[in-house]
Each structure stands twice: as C-alpha cells, then as structure tokens.
PDB file of C-alpha atoms in Angstrom:
ATOM      1  CA  MET A   1     -30.343   5.493 -21.437  1.00 49.00           C
ATOM      2  CA  PRO A   2     -33.863   4.430 -20.292  1.00 52.00           C
ATOM      3  CA  PRO A   3     -36.083   7.557 -20.191  1.00 58.00           C
ATOM      4  CA  ASP A   4     -38.380   6.368 -17.386  1.00 75.00           C
ATOM      5  CA  LEU A   5     -35.879   6.644 -14.524  1.00 73.00           C
ATOM      6  CA  PRO A   6     -34.475   9.897 -13.144  1.00 77.00           C
ATOM      7  CA  SER A   7     -30.765  10.350 -13.764  1.00 76.00           C
ATOM      8  CA  ASP A   8     -29.983  10.411 -10.043  1.00 76.00           C
ATOM      9  CA  VAL A   9     -31.623   6.994  -9.640  1.00 78.00           C
ATOM     10  CA  LEU A  10     -29.745   5.607 -12.620  1.00 74.00           C
ATOM     11  CA  ARG A  11     -26.532   6.976 -11.181  1.00 73.00           C
ATOM     12  CA  LEU A  12     -27.141   5.219  -7.866  1.00 77.00           C
ATOM     13  CA  ILE A  13     -27.802   1.940  -9.707  1.00 72.00           C
ATOM     14  CA  PHE A  14     -24.615   2.106 -11.739  1.00 71.00           C
ATOM     15  CA  GLU A  15     -22.525   3.258  -8.780  1.00 67.00           C
ATOM     16  CA  GLU A  16     -23.795   0.295  -6.786  1.00 68.00           C
ATOM     17  CA  ALA A  17     -22.932  -1.990  -9.713  1.00 69.00           C
ATOM     18  CA  ALA A  18     -19.445  -0.473  -9.818  1.00 66.00           C
ATOM     19  CA  CYS A  19     -18.943  -1.183  -6.105  1.00 64.00           C
ATOM     20  CA  GLY A  20     -19.909  -4.806  -6.729  1.00 59.00           C
ATOM     21  CA  THR A  21     -17.494  -5.331  -9.610  1.00 53.00           C
ATOM     22  CA  LEU A  22     -14.273  -4.326  -7.860  1.00 50.00           C
ATOM     23  CA  CYS A  23     -12.147  -7.455  -8.234  1.00 48.00           C
ATOM     24  CA  GLY A  24      -8.617  -6.228  -8.787  1.00 47.00           C
ATOM     25  CA  GLY A  25      -7.531  -6.633 -12.408  1.00 45.00           C
ATOM     26  CA  PRO A  26      -6.832  -3.791 -14.864  1.00 45.00           C
ATOM     27  CA  GLU A  27      -9.547  -5.056 -17.257  1.00 49.00           C
ATOM     28  CA  TRP A  28     -12.507  -5.283 -14.854  1.00 50.00           C
ATOM     29  CA  PRO A  29     -13.956  -1.763 -15.404  1.00 55.00           C
ATOM     30  CA  SER A  30     -14.408  -2.213 -19.167  1.00 58.00           C
ATOM     31  CA  SER A  31     -18.012  -3.462 -19.245  1.00 69.00           C
ATOM     32  CA  LEU A  32     -19.490  -0.603 -17.198  1.00 67.00           C
ATOM     33  CA  ARG A  33     -17.337   2.020 -18.876  1.00 64.00           C
ATOM     34  CA  LEU A  34     -18.705   1.042 -22.297  1.00 64.00           C
ATOM     35  CA  VAL A  35     -22.378   1.624 -21.445  1.00 71.00           C
ATOM     36  CA  CYS A  36     -22.292   5.340 -22.236  1.00 76.00           C
ATOM     37  CA  ARG A  37     -20.362   8.476 -21.398  1.00 75.00           C
ATOM     38  CA  ALA A  38     -22.525   9.374 -18.403  1.00 75.00           C
ATOM     39  CA  VAL A  39     -22.101   5.931 -16.831  1.00 74.00           C
ATOM     40  CA  ARG A  40     -18.362   6.094 -17.476  1.00 72.00           C
ATOM     41  CA  ASP A  41     -18.139   9.413 -15.655  1.00 72.00           C
ATOM     42  CA  TRP A  42     -20.258   8.170 -12.749  1.00 74.00           C
ATOM     43  CA  THR A  43     -18.402   4.915 -12.199  1.00 72.00           C
ATOM     44  CA  HIS A  44     -14.825   5.911 -12.970  1.00 69.00           C
ATOM     45  CA  PRO A  45     -13.960   7.218  -9.454  1.00 67.00           C
ATOM     46  CA  ILE A  46     -15.324   4.006  -7.929  1.00 71.00           C
ATOM     47  CA  LEU A  47     -13.834   1.520 -10.368  1.00 70.00           C
ATOM     48  CA  PHE A  48     -10.415   3.085 -10.118  1.00 73.00           C
ATOM     49  CA  SER A  49     -10.376   3.829  -6.400  1.00 78.00           C
ATOM     50  CA  ARG A  50      -8.534   0.566  -5.720  1.00 80.00           C
ATOM     51  CA  ILE A  51      -6.110  -1.309  -7.985  1.00 82.00           C
ATOM     52  CA  LEU A  52      -4.555  -4.678  -7.262  1.00 82.00           C
ATOM     53  CA  VAL A  53      -1.742  -5.838  -9.539  1.00 83.00           C
ATOM     54  CA  THR A  54      -0.600  -9.459  -9.414  1.00 81.00           C
ATOM     55  CA  LYS A  55       1.765 -11.479 -11.562  1.00 79.00           C
ATOM     56  CA  SER A  56      -1.054 -12.389 -13.967  1.00 81.00           C
ATOM     57  CA  THR A  57      -2.204  -8.774 -14.457  1.00 81.00           C
ATOM     58  CA  ALA A  58       1.158  -6.968 -14.431  1.00 79.00           C
ATOM     59  CA  ALA A  59       1.505  -6.786 -18.227  1.00 78.00           C
ATOM     60  CA  SER A  60      -1.999  -5.333 -18.662  1.00 79.00           C
ATOM     61  CA  PHE A  61      -1.383  -2.870 -15.856  1.00 80.00           C
ATOM     62  CA  LEU A  62       1.824  -1.565 -17.422  1.00 77.00           C
ATOM     63  CA  GLN A  63       0.166  -1.263 -20.821  1.00 78.00           C
ATOM     64  CA  LEU A  64      -2.676   0.723 -19.278  1.00 78.00           C
ATOM     65  CA  VAL A  65      -0.330   3.046 -17.386  1.00 78.00           C
ATOM     66  CA  ALA A  66       1.818   3.657 -20.464  1.00 76.00           C
ATOM     67  CA  SER A  67      -1.085   4.370 -22.808  1.00 78.00           C
ATOM     68  CA  ILE A  68      -3.330   6.689 -20.761  1.00 77.00           C
ATOM     69  CA  SER A  69      -2.615  10.184 -19.483  1.00 78.00           C
ATOM     70  CA  PRO A  70      -1.925  10.501 -15.731  1.00 77.00           C
ATOM     71  CA  PRO A  71      -5.171  12.327 -14.787  1.00 79.00           C
ATOM     72  CA  PHE A  72      -7.082   9.131 -15.632  1.00 78.00           C
ATOM     73  CA  PHE A  73      -5.632   7.587 -12.454  1.00 82.00           C
ATOM     74  CA  TYR A  74      -5.994  10.526 -10.086  1.00 81.00           C
ATOM     75  CA  GLY A  75      -8.982   8.862  -8.421  1.00 81.00           C
ATOM     76  CA  VAL A  76      -6.917   5.863  -7.307  1.00 84.00           C
ATOM     77  CA  ARG A  77      -6.624   5.786  -3.528  1.00 84.00           C
ATOM     78  CA  SER A  78      -5.314   2.243  -2.972  1.00 85.00           C
ATOM     79  CA  LEU A  79      -2.538   0.652  -5.046  1.00 84.00           C
ATOM     80  CA  ASN A  80      -1.405  -2.908  -4.319  1.00 85.00           C
ATOM     81  CA  LEU A  81       1.618  -4.085  -6.313  1.00 81.00           C
ATOM     82  CA  LEU A  82       1.815  -7.711  -5.229  1.00 79.00           C
ATOM     83  CA  ILE A  83       4.462  -8.782  -7.707  1.00 74.00           C
ATOM     84  CA  ASP A  84       8.190  -9.191  -8.010  1.00 67.00           C
ATOM     85  CA  PRO A  85       9.848  -5.947  -9.151  1.00 63.00           C
ATOM     86  CA  GLY A  86      11.381  -7.867 -12.042  1.00 64.00           C
ATOM     87  CA  ALA A  87       7.934  -7.907 -13.648  1.00 61.00           C
ATOM     88  CA  PHE A  88       8.108  -4.151 -14.197  1.00 58.00           C
ATOM     89  CA  ASP A  89       9.810  -2.327 -17.019  1.00 53.00           C
ATOM     90  CA  THR A  90      11.873   0.230 -15.081  1.00 51.00           C
ATOM     91  CA  LEU A  91      11.617   2.861 -17.815  1.00 44.00           C
ATOM     92  CA  VAL A  92       7.841   2.635 -17.848  1.00 50.00           C
ATOM     93  CA  MET A  93       7.730   2.839 -14.065  1.00 53.00           C
ATOM     94  CA  GLU A  94      10.065   5.812 -13.892  1.00 51.00           C
ATOM     95  CA  SER A  95       8.111   7.730 -16.509  1.00 50.00           C
ATOM     96  CA  HIS A  96       4.595   7.065 -15.348  1.00 62.00           C
ATOM     97  CA  ILE A  97       3.842   5.502 -11.996  1.00 67.00           C
ATOM     98  CA  ALA A  98       4.641   8.364  -9.636  1.00 64.00           C
ATOM     99  CA  ALA A  99       2.885  10.868 -11.889  1.00 70.00           C
ATOM    100  CA  CYS A 100      -0.179   8.663 -12.428  1.00 77.00           C
ATOM    101  CA  PHE A 101      -0.755   7.674  -8.814  1.00 79.00           C
ATOM    102  CA  ARG A 102      -0.080  10.952  -7.085  1.00 77.00           C
ATOM    103  CA  ASN A 103      -3.242  10.699  -4.933  1.00 82.00           C
ATOM    104  CA  VAL A 104      -2.671   7.194  -3.604  1.00 82.00           C
ATOM    105  CA  GLN A 105      -3.148   6.966   0.160  1.00 84.00           C
ATOM    106  CA  HIS A 106      -2.782   3.198   0.658  1.00 85.00           C
ATOM    107  CA  LEU A 107       0.295   1.650  -0.960  1.00 83.00           C
ATOM    108  CA  CYS A 108       1.332  -1.981  -0.674  1.00 84.00           C
ATOM    109  CA  CYS A 109       4.517  -3.228  -2.337  1.00 80.00           C
ATOM    110  CA  SER A 110       8.028  -4.515  -1.796  1.00 77.00           C
ATOM    111  CA  LEU A 111      10.736  -2.012  -0.934  1.00 72.00           C
ATOM    112  CA  ARG A 112      12.416  -2.580  -4.280  1.00 72.00           C
ATOM    113  CA  VAL A 113       9.234  -1.594  -6.119  1.00 72.00           C
ATOM    114  CA  LEU A 114       8.913   1.350  -3.751  1.00 71.00           C
ATOM    115  CA  ARG A 115      12.339   2.624  -4.765  1.00 67.00           C
ATOM    116  CA  ILE A 116      11.359   2.467  -8.441  1.00 64.00           C
ATOM    117  CA  ALA A 117       8.107   4.348  -7.756  1.00 61.00           C
ATOM    118  CA  ALA A 118       9.925   7.097  -5.883  1.00 58.00           C
ATOM    119  CA  ILE A 119      12.528   7.909  -8.529  1.00 51.00           C
ATOM    120  CA  LEU A 120      10.823  11.110  -9.659  1.00 49.00           C
ATOM    121  CA  PRO A 121      11.073  13.579  -6.734  1.00 46.00           C
ATOM    122  CA  GLU A 122       8.825  16.117  -8.462  1.00 47.00           C
ATOM    123  CA  ALA A 123       5.990  13.598  -8.771  1.00 46.00           C
ATOM    124  CA  PHE A 124       5.936  11.938  -5.375  1.00 51.00           C
ATOM    125  CA  MET A 125       2.864  10.126  -4.225  1.00 60.00           C
ATOM    126  CA  ALA A 126       2.098  10.918  -0.604  1.00 66.00           C
ATOM    127  CA  PRO A 127       0.787   7.664   0.888  1.00 76.00           C
ATOM    128  CA  THR A 128      -0.481   7.763   4.452  1.00 83.00           C
ATOM    129  CA  HIS A 129      -0.864   3.982   4.768  1.00 84.00           C
ATOM    130  CA  LEU A 130       2.079   1.823   3.718  1.00 82.00           C
ATOM    131  CA  SER A 131       2.474  -1.965   3.699  1.00 81.00           C
ATOM    132  CA  ILE A 132       5.903  -3.341   2.816  1.00 75.00           C
ATOM    133  CA  TRP A 133       7.565  -6.708   2.996  1.00 66.00           C
ATOM    134  CA  TYR A 134      10.984  -8.275   3.026  1.00 55.00           C
ATOM    135  CA  ASP A 135      13.875  -6.684   1.225  1.00 58.00           C
ATOM    136  CA  PRO A 136      17.442  -7.880   1.846  1.00 55.00           C
ATOM    137  CA  ILE A 137      18.662  -4.275   2.083  1.00 56.00           C
ATOM    138  CA  LEU A 138      16.584  -1.750   4.022  1.00 57.00           C
ATOM    139  CA  PRO A 139      17.003   1.873   2.922  1.00 55.00           C
ATOM    140  CA  LYS A 140      18.954   4.100   5.274  1.00 59.00           C
ATOM    141  CA  PRO A 141      17.613   7.448   6.543  1.00 55.00           C
ATOM    142  CA  THR A 142      19.559   9.205   3.777  1.00 60.00           C
ATOM    143  CA  ASP A 143      17.950   7.093   1.021  1.00 63.00           C
ATOM    144  CA  PRO A 144      15.955   9.235  -1.492  1.00 59.00           C
ATOM    145  CA  VAL A 145      12.910   7.031  -0.880  1.00 64.00           C
ATOM    146  CA  VAL A 146      12.537   8.550   2.604  1.00 68.00           C
ATOM    147  CA  GLY A 147      11.138  11.827   1.272  1.00 69.00           C
ATOM    148  CA  PHE A 148       8.490   9.828  -0.530  1.00 70.00           C
ATOM    149  CA  LEU A 149       7.192   8.532   2.813  1.00 76.00           C
ATOM    150  CA  GLN A 150       6.997  11.740   4.824  1.00 78.00           C
ATOM    151  CA  ASN A 151       3.191  11.526   5.248  1.00 84.00           C
ATOM    152  CA  VAL A 152       2.970   7.884   6.328  1.00 87.00           C
ATOM    153  CA  THR A 153       0.880   7.541   9.495  1.00 91.00           C
ATOM    154  CA  HIS A 154       0.098   3.801   9.274  1.00 91.00           C
ATOM    155  CA  LEU A 155       2.797   1.228   8.562  1.00 90.00           C
ATOM    156  CA  ARG A 156       2.488  -2.541   8.153  1.00 89.00           C
ATOM    157  CA  VAL A 157       5.722  -4.490   7.852  1.00 85.00           C
ATOM    158  CA  ILE A 158       6.789  -8.099   7.416  1.00 81.00           C
ATOM    159  CA  PRO A 159      10.367  -7.842   8.686  1.00 75.00           C
ATOM    160  CA  HIS A 160      12.905 -10.619   8.293  1.00 72.00           C
ATOM    161  CA  LEU A 161      15.691  -8.564   9.852  1.00 74.00           C
ATOM    162  CA  SER A 162      16.228  -5.722  12.271  1.00 79.00           C
ATOM    163  CA  MET A 163      14.925  -2.349  11.070  1.00 81.00           C
ATOM    164  CA  ARG A 164      17.037  -0.364  13.515  1.00 79.00           C
ATOM    165  CA  GLY A 165      18.928   2.430  11.747  1.00 76.00           C
ATOM    166  CA  SER A 166      16.713   2.198   8.664  1.00 77.00           C
ATOM    167  CA  PHE A 167      14.347   4.693   7.044  1.00 77.00           C
ATOM    168  CA  VAL A 168      11.553   3.628   9.421  1.00 82.00           C
ATOM    169  CA  GLU A 169      13.046   5.720  12.230  1.00 82.00           C
ATOM    170  CA  THR A 170      12.638   8.881  10.108  1.00 81.00           C
ATOM    171  CA  LEU A 171       8.851   8.563   9.689  1.00 85.00           C
ATOM    172  CA  ALA A 172       7.923  11.575  11.787  1.00 86.00           C
ATOM    173  CA  ALA A 173       4.163  11.257  11.191  1.00 89.00           C
ATOM    174  CA  LEU A 174       3.950   7.567  12.079  1.00 91.00           C
ATOM    175  CA  GLU A 175       1.114   6.725  14.494  1.00 94.00           C
ATOM    176  CA  VAL A 176       0.133   3.069  13.978  1.00 94.00           C
ATOM    177  CA  VAL A 177       2.389   0.079  13.296  1.00 93.00           C
ATOM    178  CA  VAL A 178       1.417  -3.503  12.486  1.00 92.00           C
ATOM    179  CA  ILE A 179       4.251  -6.044  12.602  1.00 89.00           C
ATOM    180  CA  ASP A 180       3.576  -9.378  10.926  1.00 88.00           C
ATOM    181  CA  ILE A 181       5.896 -11.953  12.484  1.00 86.00           C
ATOM    182  CA  VAL A 182       6.693 -14.740  10.054  1.00 82.00           C
ATOM    183  CA  HIS A 183      10.390 -15.061  10.845  1.00 73.00           C
ATOM    184  CA  ASP A 184      11.169 -17.026  14.012  1.00 67.00           C
ATOM    185  CA  SER A 185      13.968 -14.963  15.566  1.00 79.00           C
ATOM    186  CA  ASP A 186      13.803 -13.583  19.103  1.00 82.00           C
ATOM    187  CA  THR A 187      16.558 -11.074  18.405  1.00 84.00           C
ATOM    188  CA  VAL A 188      14.857  -9.592  15.339  1.00 84.00           C
ATOM    189  CA  ILE A 189      11.507  -9.432  17.112  1.00 86.00           C
ATOM    190  CA  THR A 190      12.809  -7.713  20.245  1.00 88.00           C
ATOM    191  CA  GLU A 191      14.967  -5.230  18.340  1.00 88.00           C
ATOM    192  CA  ASN A 192      12.098  -4.165  16.091  1.00 88.00           C
ATOM    193  CA  VAL A 193       9.575  -3.881  18.917  1.00 90.00           C
ATOM    194  CA  ASP A 194      12.095  -1.909  20.984  1.00 91.00           C
ATOM    195  CA  MET A 195      12.713   0.463  18.069  1.00 91.00           C
ATOM    196  CA  PHE A 196       9.008   1.216  17.661  1.00 92.00           C
ATOM    197  CA  CYS A 197       8.535   1.614  21.410  1.00 92.00           C
ATOM    198  CA  ARG A 198      11.163   4.372  21.350  1.00 91.00           C
ATOM    199  CA  MET A 199       9.244   6.328  18.675  1.00 92.00           C
ATOM    200  CA  ARG A 200       7.066   8.706  20.675  1.00 90.00           C
ATOM    201  CA  THR A 201       4.674   9.597  17.820  1.00 93.00           C
ATOM    202  CA  ILE A 202       3.385   6.019  17.701  1.00 95.00           C
ATOM    203  CA  ARG A 203       0.148   5.427  19.593  1.00 95.00           C
ATOM    204  CA  ARG A 204      -0.459   1.764  18.704  1.00 94.00           C
ATOM    205  CA  ILE A 205       1.851  -1.188  17.991  1.00 94.00           C
ATOM    206  CA  GLU A 206       0.011  -4.307  16.863  1.00 93.00           C
ATOM    207  CA  ILE A 207       1.910  -7.596  16.597  1.00 91.00           C
ATOM    208  CA  VAL A 208       0.373 -10.322  14.435  1.00 90.00           C
ATOM    209  CA  THR A 209       2.020 -13.741  14.651  1.00 88.00           C
ATOM    210  CA  HIS A 210       1.947 -16.374  11.916  1.00 86.00           C
ATOM    211  CA  LEU A 211       3.736 -19.184  13.734  1.00 83.00           C
ATOM    212  CA  SER A 212       2.812 -22.378  15.550  1.00 86.00           C
ATOM    213  CA  THR A 213       0.495 -22.076  18.564  1.00 85.00           C
ATOM    214  CA  ALA A 214       3.269 -22.908  21.016  1.00 84.00           C
ATOM    215  CA  ARG A 215       5.660 -20.445  19.413  1.00 84.00           C
ATOM    216  CA  GLU A 216       3.032 -17.715  19.356  1.00 85.00           C
ATOM    217  CA  ALA A 217       2.626 -18.061  23.114  1.00 87.00           C
ATOM    218  CA  MET A 218       6.376 -17.626  23.540  1.00 87.00           C
ATOM    219  CA  ILE A 219       6.325 -14.509  21.331  1.00 86.00           C
ATOM    220  CA  ARG A 220       3.561 -12.998  23.449  1.00 87.00           C
ATOM    221  CA  ASP A 221       5.619 -13.586  26.591  1.00 87.00           C
ATOM    222  CA  LEU A 222       8.639 -12.059  24.889  1.00 87.00           C
ATOM    223  CA  VAL A 223       6.714  -8.942  23.875  1.00 88.00           C
ATOM    224  CA  ALA A 224       5.021  -8.649  27.285  1.00 88.00           C
ATOM    225  CA  ALA A 225       8.413  -7.883  28.788  1.00 88.00           C
ATOM    226  CA  PHE A 226       8.257  -4.414  27.218  1.00 89.00           C
ATOM    227  CA  THR A 227       5.288  -3.443  29.455  1.00 89.00           C
ATOM    228  CA  ASP A 228       4.280  -0.810  26.897  1.00 91.00           C
ATOM    229  CA  PRO A 229       0.507  -0.184  26.900  1.00 92.00           C
ATOM    230  CA  ARG A 230       0.604   0.669  23.203  1.00 93.00           C
ATOM    231  CA  ILE A 231       1.438  -2.966  22.288  1.00 92.00           C
ATOM    232  CA  THR A 232      -1.241  -5.509  21.388  1.00 90.00           C
ATOM    233  CA  THR A 233      -0.786  -9.056  20.056  1.00 88.00           C
ATOM    234  CA  SER A 234      -2.994 -11.300  17.977  1.00 84.00           C
TER     235      SER A 234
END
C-alpha cells in the first residue's frame, strides 16, 4: 500500500474503481480483490451489490455459490438470473441460493427459477422489486412461492397470458406495476390491466409496449378505456 496517501483517500480511489468495474460476471471482482486485504474489504460490498447471471456465466456462478459460505453474498442487493432454469443444478440451488442471497431487494428471473429459489421457507429472500417473465403455468395464491414475495412493492411482468387468479393478486404490499406488452392479445391485455386496477394498494400502473407503431396506438386506445389515473403508457 503506498505510504504517501491517507487511507481514506486510497479507499475512495478503490471504491470508485470498483464502481467502474461492475460488468455482471462472477469473475469480474477478482483483480481488485487480490490487491490486498484492506482493498478487498473496501470493495467487496460494491463489487457484490449487483450480480447478473447469463447463460455464459451460469457455471461459474454456481461454482462460486457452492464453494463460499453464505455471508460472503449478504451484500448483494440485485440478483438477475437471465437464464433458463435448466442451466441450474436443482440441488445446488436448493441448498445455497436462498441462504446466500437473503438480502436481495431486486430480483429478476423466470417464475420457474423463482420456485427453485423459494424452496427453503426458513431462508427466504425478501425482495421488494421483482421482475418476472413468461411461464406457462402461473402459481396460484396457495403456491408456496407466494410467501417468498410478501414484501414485493414493485413488480415488472412480461405476461403472455391472463394473470387473474394467480399469486399476483395476493401481493398485499404491491405499489408499482410495469407491464411489458410483447404478446398481441387484446383479451390478455385488458384482463391484466383490469386486475391491477382492482388492486387498491397500487398507486402506479405503467404499460410499456413493444409492438408496431400502429398496434401500439391501438393498445393505448384500449387501455384509455379504463379511465384510471394511475395508468401511464409508453
């Protein structure tokens, strides 16, 4: 450690470097963590505040989770599992993921991965921000995964079917919903918007369309029929 700089200045330098190296793979923190013990301690909460797992990094991620004790990951606040659930070893997931990522606030994954993560009821994460995408079978209100989501206040969904009667209606803390429309079905769109409009805890419903310009205009007209001031479209 250079002796001519105060430790608080050195800490600021390395923390800034850590903020600039966040790029999503399980290996990216290694260079800063190897400088020395002090730098490792300074940068660890930053480097592991957000983890993005893709198909190419899934194997490394699982190896890391299986080989390190859970407290190592307690600083993780955002966990993005952007992979097919088939990429995970269920036994590894059951044994480690819920315990390791107990402090995650932002969780993004498919519902099938979510079910795997929520298997251990005594080690639930308590995410407040949840992003999920298409699953052919939505969990019902009695599904064990529902208890895992009791603190969710912000929900982003990419629905391909109606969510009426699903676990979504049990999210008592839900305040903000973002619906990404990628499936061109008037029935699905109106049923889902109607369901969220009936949930009185929600204060904002944002609809984001990913369709042709002409079709997006039709969706806006369709949604405008609800005359609910909480709805916005983009």
